[in-house]
Coordinates of C-alpha atoms and ligand atoms in Angstrom, one line a residue:
M1 CA -26.1 -15.8 -10.7
P2 CA -24.2 -15.7 -14.4
D3 CA -25.7 -18.9 -16.2
A4 CA -22.9 -21.8 -17.3
H5 CA -21.9 -20.1 -20.5
S6 CA -21.1 -16.9 -19.0
R7 CA -18.9 -18.1 -16.4
Q8 CA -15.3 -17.6 -16.8
P9 CA -13.0 -20.5 -15.5
Q10 CA -11.5 -19.4 -12.4
Y11 CA -9.2 -20.8 -9.7
T12 CA -10.7 -21.5 -6.5
T13 CA -9.9 -23.0 -3.1
D14 CA -11.9 -25.8 -4.1
N15 CA -9.7 -27.2 -6.9
L16 CA -6.3 -28.0 -5.6
T17 CA -3.5 -26.3 -7.7
S18 CA -0.1 -26.8 -7.1
L19 CA 2.5 -24.1 -7.7
Q20 CA 4.0 -26.3 -10.4
S21 CA 0.7 -26.8 -12.5
H22 CA -0.1 -23.0 -11.6
I23 CA 3.2 -22.4 -13.4
L24 CA 3.0 -24.2 -16.3
A25 CA -0.7 -23.0 -16.9
E26 CA 0.7 -19.6 -16.5
E27 CA 3.3 -20.5 -19.2
Q28 CA 0.7 -21.9 -21.6
R29 CA -1.1 -18.3 -21.8
H30 CA 2.2 -16.9 -23.4
P31 CA 2.6 -18.0 -27.0
G32 CA 6.0 -19.0 -27.4
A33 CA 7.1 -19.6 -24.1
T34 CA 10.1 -22.4 -23.9
G35 CA 9.1 -23.6 -20.1
D36 CA 12.5 -22.0 -18.9
F37 CA 10.5 -20.2 -16.4
S38 CA 9.3 -23.0 -14.8
W39 CA 12.5 -24.5 -14.1
I40 CA 13.9 -21.4 -12.3
L41 CA 10.4 -21.2 -10.4
S42 CA 10.7 -25.0 -9.1
A43 CA 14.3 -24.7 -8.4
I44 CA 13.1 -21.9 -6.0
A45 CA 10.0 -23.4 -4.3
L46 CA 12.7 -27.0 -3.9
A47 CA 15.0 -24.5 -2.4
A48 CA 12.3 -22.8 -0.1
K49 CA 11.2 -26.5 1.4
V50 CA 14.9 -27.3 2.1
I51 CA 15.6 -23.6 4.0
A52 CA 12.0 -24.0 5.5
N53 CA 13.0 -27.6 6.9
K54 CA 16.5 -26.4 8.4
V55 CA 14.6 -23.1 9.9
R56 CA 12.4 -25.4 11.6
G57 CA 14.9 -27.6 12.6
A58 CA 17.5 -24.9 13.6
R59 CA 17.6 -25.4 17.2
I60 CA 17.6 -29.0 17.3
Q61 CA 20.5 -29.1 14.5
D62 CA 22.6 -26.4 16.2
V63 CA 22.6 -24.0 13.2
L64 CA 21.3 -21.0 15.3
G65 CA 23.8 -17.8 16.2
D66 CA 26.6 -16.1 13.9
I67 CA 29.5 -17.6 12.2
G68 CA 31.2 -15.0 14.1
E69 CA 32.3 -13.2 10.5
T70 CA 30.6 -10.1 8.5
N71 CA 29.2 -10.3 5.2
V72 CA 29.7 -7.7 2.3
H73 CA 27.1 -5.0 4.2
G74 CA 29.6 -5.4 7.6
E75 CA 26.7 -7.5 9.0
K76 CA 27.1 -10.2 11.3
Q77 CA 26.7 -13.6 9.3
Q78 CA 24.0 -16.0 11.2
K79 CA 24.8 -19.8 10.3
L80 CA 21.3 -20.2 8.5
D81 CA 22.4 -17.3 6.3
V82 CA 25.1 -18.8 4.9
I83 CA 23.2 -22.4 4.8
A84 CA 20.6 -20.7 2.9
N85 CA 22.7 -19.2 0.5
E86 CA 24.6 -22.6 -0.4
I87 CA 20.9 -24.2 -0.6
I88 CA 19.9 -21.8 -3.1
A89 CA 23.1 -22.1 -4.9
R90 CA 22.6 -25.6 -4.9
C91 CA 19.0 -26.0 -6.0
L92 CA 19.7 -23.0 -8.9
G93 CA 22.9 -24.0 -9.8
D94 CA 22.1 -26.5 -12.7
R95 CA 19.1 -25.0 -14.2
A96 CA 20.3 -24.5 -17.9
N97 CA 18.7 -21.4 -18.3
I98 CA 20.0 -19.2 -15.6
S99 CA 23.0 -17.1 -16.3
V100 CA 23.9 -15.1 -13.2
L101 CA 22.8 -16.0 -9.5
A102 CA 23.6 -13.0 -7.3
S103 CA 23.0 -12.7 -3.6
E104 CA 22.9 -10.7 -0.3
E105 CA 25.9 -13.0 1.0
D106 CA 28.2 -12.9 -1.5
E107 CA 30.2 -9.8 -2.7
H108 CA 30.2 -10.6 -6.5
P109 CA 27.6 -12.7 -8.7
T110 CA 28.1 -15.8 -10.0
V111 CA 28.1 -16.4 -13.7
L112 CA 26.9 -19.6 -14.4
R113 CA 27.0 -19.4 -18.0
D114 CA 26.6 -16.2 -20.4
R115 CA 23.3 -15.6 -23.0
A116 CA 25.4 -17.8 -25.9
E117 CA 25.5 -20.5 -23.6
G118 CA 21.9 -20.5 -23.0
G119 CA 21.9 -18.3 -19.9
R120 CA 18.4 -16.2 -20.5
Y121 CA 17.7 -15.5 -16.6
C122 CA 19.6 -13.5 -13.7
V123 CA 18.0 -14.4 -10.2
L124 CA 18.9 -12.4 -7.4
F125 CA 17.9 -13.1 -3.7
D126 CA 18.0 -12.4 -0.2
P127 CA 18.6 -16.2 1.0
L128 CA 17.5 -15.5 4.7
D129 CA 15.8 -11.9 5.5
G130 CA 15.3 -11.4 9.0
S131 CA 17.9 -13.6 10.1
S132 CA 18.9 -11.7 13.1
N133 CA 15.4 -12.9 14.6
I134 CA 16.3 -16.6 13.6
D135 CA 17.3 -17.3 17.3
F136 CA 13.7 -16.6 18.6
G137 CA 11.4 -18.2 16.5
V138 CA 10.1 -14.9 14.5
G139 CA 9.4 -15.4 10.9
V140 CA 12.0 -15.1 8.6
G141 CA 12.2 -15.1 4.9
T142 CA 13.7 -15.4 1.5
I143 CA 13.1 -12.9 -1.4
F144 CA 13.8 -13.7 -4.9
S145 CA 13.9 -11.2 -8.1
V146 CA 14.2 -12.9 -11.9
L147 CA 15.3 -10.6 -14.7
R148 CA 16.2 -11.3 -18.2
N149 CA 19.7 -11.9 -19.3
D150 CA 19.3 -8.5 -21.8
R151 CA 20.9 -9.2 -24.6
L152 CA 20.4 -5.6 -26.0
K153 CA 22.7 -4.5 -23.0
P154 CA 26.3 -2.8 -23.6
R155 CA 29.0 -5.7 -22.8
D156 CA 30.5 -3.4 -19.9
V157 CA 27.2 -3.2 -18.0
P158 CA 26.5 -6.1 -15.9
H159 CA 23.4 -7.8 -17.0
H160 CA 22.0 -8.2 -13.6
I161 CA 21.9 -4.6 -12.9
Q162 CA 19.0 -3.6 -14.4
P163 CA 15.7 -1.5 -12.4
G164 CA 13.0 -3.3 -11.1
S165 CA 10.9 -2.3 -13.7
R166 CA 12.6 -5.1 -16.0
Q167 CA 11.9 -7.7 -13.5
V168 CA 9.8 -10.7 -15.2
A169 CA 8.9 -12.5 -11.9
A170 CA 9.5 -11.6 -8.4
G171 CA 8.4 -12.6 -4.7
Y172 CA 9.2 -14.4 -1.4
I173 CA 8.9 -17.3 0.7
L174 CA 7.8 -16.4 4.6
Y175 CA 8.8 -18.9 7.1
G176 CA 6.4 -18.6 9.5
S177 CA 3.8 -20.4 11.3
S178 CA 3.2 -22.0 7.7
V179 CA 5.3 -21.9 4.9
I180 CA 4.0 -19.3 2.6
F181 CA 5.0 -18.5 -1.1
V182 CA 3.8 -15.2 -2.9
L183 CA 4.6 -14.8 -6.3
T184 CA 3.9 -12.3 -9.3
T185 CA 5.1 -13.1 -12.7
G186 CA 3.5 -9.7 -14.1
N187 CA 0.0 -10.8 -14.3
G188 CA -1.2 -10.0 -10.2
V189 CA 0.1 -11.8 -7.3
D190 CA -1.0 -15.5 -6.2
M191 CA -0.2 -17.1 -2.7
F192 CA 0.7 -20.7 -2.1
V193 CA 0.9 -22.3 1.2
H194 CA 3.2 -25.6 1.8
D195 CA 1.4 -28.3 2.7
H196 CA 3.5 -30.7 4.5
S197 CA 1.3 -33.6 4.3
I198 CA 2.0 -33.6 0.8
G199 CA 5.4 -31.9 0.5
T200 CA 3.4 -29.3 -2.1
F201 CA 2.9 -25.3 -2.4
V202 CA -0.6 -25.3 -2.8
L203 CA -2.5 -22.2 -4.3
V204 CA -4.7 -20.7 -1.8
D205 CA -5.3 -17.1 -2.7
R206 CA -5.3 -15.6 -6.4
G207 CA -4.9 -11.9 -7.7
I208 CA -4.7 -10.5 -4.4
R209 CA -5.6 -6.8 -4.0
I210 CA -4.0 -4.7 -1.0
P211 CA -6.2 -2.9 1.2
E212 CA -6.9 0.8 -0.1
S213 CA -6.0 2.0 3.3
N214 CA -5.9 0.9 6.5
K215 CA -4.4 2.9 9.8
I216 CA -1.2 1.2 10.6
Y217 CA 2.5 1.9 10.3
S218 CA 5.1 -0.4 10.1
I219 CA 8.4 1.5 11.0
N220 CA 11.8 1.2 13.3
E221 CA 10.6 4.2 15.4
A222 CA 13.3 4.2 17.7
Y223 CA 15.5 5.8 15.0
C224 CA 13.0 8.2 14.7
N225 CA 15.3 11.2 16.1
T226 CA 17.4 10.5 13.2
F227 CA 14.7 10.5 10.2
P228 CA 14.3 13.4 7.9
E229 CA 11.5 15.5 9.2
G230 CA 8.8 14.8 6.9
Y231 CA 9.0 11.5 8.3
R232 CA 8.8 12.8 11.8
N233 CA 6.0 14.8 10.9
Y234 CA 4.3 12.2 9.3
L235 CA 4.7 9.8 12.4
D236 CA 3.3 12.9 14.6
W237 CA 0.3 13.0 12.5
A238 CA -0.3 9.6 12.5
H239 CA -0.3 9.5 16.4
D240 CA -3.3 12.0 16.4
E241 CA -5.2 10.4 13.6
G242 CA -5.3 7.2 15.9
Y243 CA -2.8 4.6 13.9
S244 CA -1.5 1.3 15.3
S245 CA 1.6 0.2 15.2
R246 CA 3.0 -3.0 14.0
Y247 CA 6.8 -3.7 13.3
I248 CA 8.4 -7.3 13.3
G249 CA 12.0 -6.2 12.2
S250 CA 12.0 -8.9 9.5
M251 CA 11.0 -7.3 6.3
V252 CA 9.3 -10.4 4.7
A253 CA 7.1 -10.9 7.5
D254 CA 6.0 -7.0 7.8
V255 CA 5.6 -6.6 4.3
H256 CA 3.2 -9.7 3.8
R257 CA 0.9 -8.4 6.5
T258 CA 1.1 -4.9 4.9
L259 CA -0.2 -6.7 1.7
L260 CA -3.0 -8.6 3.3
K261 CA -4.0 -6.5 6.0
G262 CA -3.0 -3.0 4.3
G263 CA -1.0 -0.4 5.8
V264 CA 2.3 1.2 4.9
F265 CA 5.8 -0.4 5.6
L266 CA 8.9 2.2 6.0
Y267 CA 12.4 2.4 6.0
P268 CA 13.7 5.8 5.8
P269 CA 16.9 7.3 5.6
T270 CA 18.6 7.3 9.2
K271 CA 21.6 8.6 10.4
A272 CA 23.7 5.1 10.5
H273 CA 21.7 4.5 7.1
P274 CA 21.5 8.0 4.9
E275 CA 20.4 6.1 1.8
G276 CA 18.0 4.2 4.0
K277 CA 19.1 0.2 4.9
L278 CA 17.4 -2.2 2.6
R279 CA 18.7 -3.4 -0.7
L280 CA 17.5 -2.3 -3.9
M281 CA 18.2 -5.0 -6.1
Y282 CA 17.2 -8.3 -3.9
E283 CA 14.9 -6.8 -1.4
A284 CA 13.7 -3.6 -2.3
N285 CA 12.7 -4.2 -6.3
P286 CA 11.1 -7.5 -5.5
M287 CA 8.9 -6.4 -3.0
A288 CA 8.0 -3.6 -5.1
M289 CA 7.1 -5.5 -8.1
I290 CA 4.5 -7.3 -5.8
M291 CA 3.0 -3.8 -4.3
D292 CA 2.8 -2.6 -7.8
Q293 CA 0.9 -6.0 -9.0
A294 CA -1.2 -5.9 -6.1
G295 CA -2.4 -2.2 -6.6
G296 CA -0.3 -1.1 -3.8
K297 CA 2.6 1.8 -4.1
A298 CA 6.5 1.8 -3.5
L299 CA 8.3 4.6 -3.3
A300 CA 11.8 5.6 -2.5
G301 CA 11.2 9.3 -1.1
S302 CA 9.4 10.4 -4.0
E303 CA 10.7 8.1 -6.8
R304 CA 9.0 4.7 -7.8
I305 CA 11.6 2.0 -6.5
L306 CA 10.8 0.1 -9.6
D307 CA 12.1 3.1 -12.0
I308 CA 15.5 3.6 -10.0
R309 CA 18.2 3.0 -12.3
P310 CA 20.4 1.0 -10.3
T311 CA 24.4 1.2 -10.5
D312 CA 25.4 -1.6 -8.0
L313 CA 24.4 -5.3 -7.1
H314 CA 24.3 -3.9 -3.2
Q315 CA 23.1 -0.7 -3.3
R316 CA 20.7 0.5 -0.5
T317 CA 17.4 2.6 -1.0
S318 CA 15.0 4.1 1.4
V319 CA 11.3 2.3 1.4
I320 CA 7.8 3.7 1.6
M321 CA 5.3 0.7 0.7
G322 CA 2.1 -0.3 0.9
S323 CA -1.7 0.8 0.7
P324 CA -2.1 3.4 -2.1
R325 CA -3.7 5.8 0.3
E326 CA -1.2 5.4 3.0
V327 CA 1.5 5.7 0.9
D328 CA 0.2 8.9 -0.1
H329 CA 0.0 10.3 3.5
V330 CA 3.4 9.6 4.0
V331 CA 4.4 11.4 0.9
R332 CA 1.9 14.4 1.7
H333 CA 4.2 15.0 4.7
L334 CA 7.6 14.4 2.8
D335 CA 6.4 17.1 0.4
S336 CA 5.2 19.7 2.5
S337 CA 8.6 19.3 4.8
Ligands
AHG1 P1 18.8 -9.2 6.2 O1 18.3 -10.0 7.5 O2 18.4 -10.1 5.3 O3 19.9 -8.4 6.7 O4 17.6 -8.1 6.4 C1 17.6 -7.0 7.6 C2 16.4 -6.4 7.8 C3 14.9 -6.1 7.3 O5 14.3 -7.9 7.4 C4 14.4 -5.9 8.2 O6 13.4 -4.8 7.6 C5 15.0 -4.6 8.9 O7 16.7 -5.2 8.4 C6 15.3 -4.5 10.2 O8 16.2 -3.3 10.3 P2 16.0 -2.8 11.5 O9 16.5 -3.8 12.5 O10 17.2 -1.5 11.8 O11 15.0 -2.1 12.0
MN2 MN1 16.8 -9.0 4.3
MN3 MN1 19.3 -11.3 4.2

């Protein structure tokens, strides 16, 4: 038992810490911090609460189903995709330090202000992930990535097109049986749950570490005939090894389970999506930062997702992420095919 003098101050679930106070405390650890960051994260938390409310009331308020149009990716837009996108734009639009807002649902980013006008950050997001599940009460989410508006970038390169390794914060909100906010600012991964009775996200776990291994794979196995050979070999091996399969079809929900329980989440190249289906800038990169900060791994084939040099806001990538030993098992099969 450590004595009182050797004990390090710790957050525990006995103390009640809100997301807001947690962010302020984090900022105070960085000398020279301007508080900019807490403005952005508080806007994201506000948007999350408004979206959670919409998701919860979707059937009652008649906002289920698609709007009869497709987005930039040629995918059916659900009513709630559009609503969630608008909510985020409204909640983040007046934050004076945001330069660029970019979304899965918009072909072009919205430039709110440039650096000279105080726009220090770019925020990229998937407003509603897993939205095709929305009509059935399945967990859906919001994913976000925060990048600095880099003053060193050449003028002709859009400021929001940066590798994931440059993210200063990333996270997701899962609208499931409870509303869960998972955040990293590059100092580990913390988890908050929304307490409806007080309208606040409260800290429930700090410094989350993904289990080293667990025999669970999460993949849309129905496409396996069109996966590259290495993935098929991996699945054959996993079947023989007694693995279990879990696939919800909402990245946020599948990655969240993988983070807490261990295993591996995969979206390989397929015939329909030879580069992979998931979007690098606002799906794969933020989730890769979370995995990295939790001691996991996140790869696109043999390359670290965070090291990919992006060229386009909406580019796609394949994904292998999760427990380090489970990712290694996949890679071993890719290498030997
Ligand atoms: P979104 O709803 O934002 O377009 O994301 C779709 C996703 C992702 O949540 C999930 O992992 C994947 O699409 C599922 O794709 P399949 O239906 O092809 O398995
Ligand atoms: Mn998505
Ligand atoms: Mn989406």
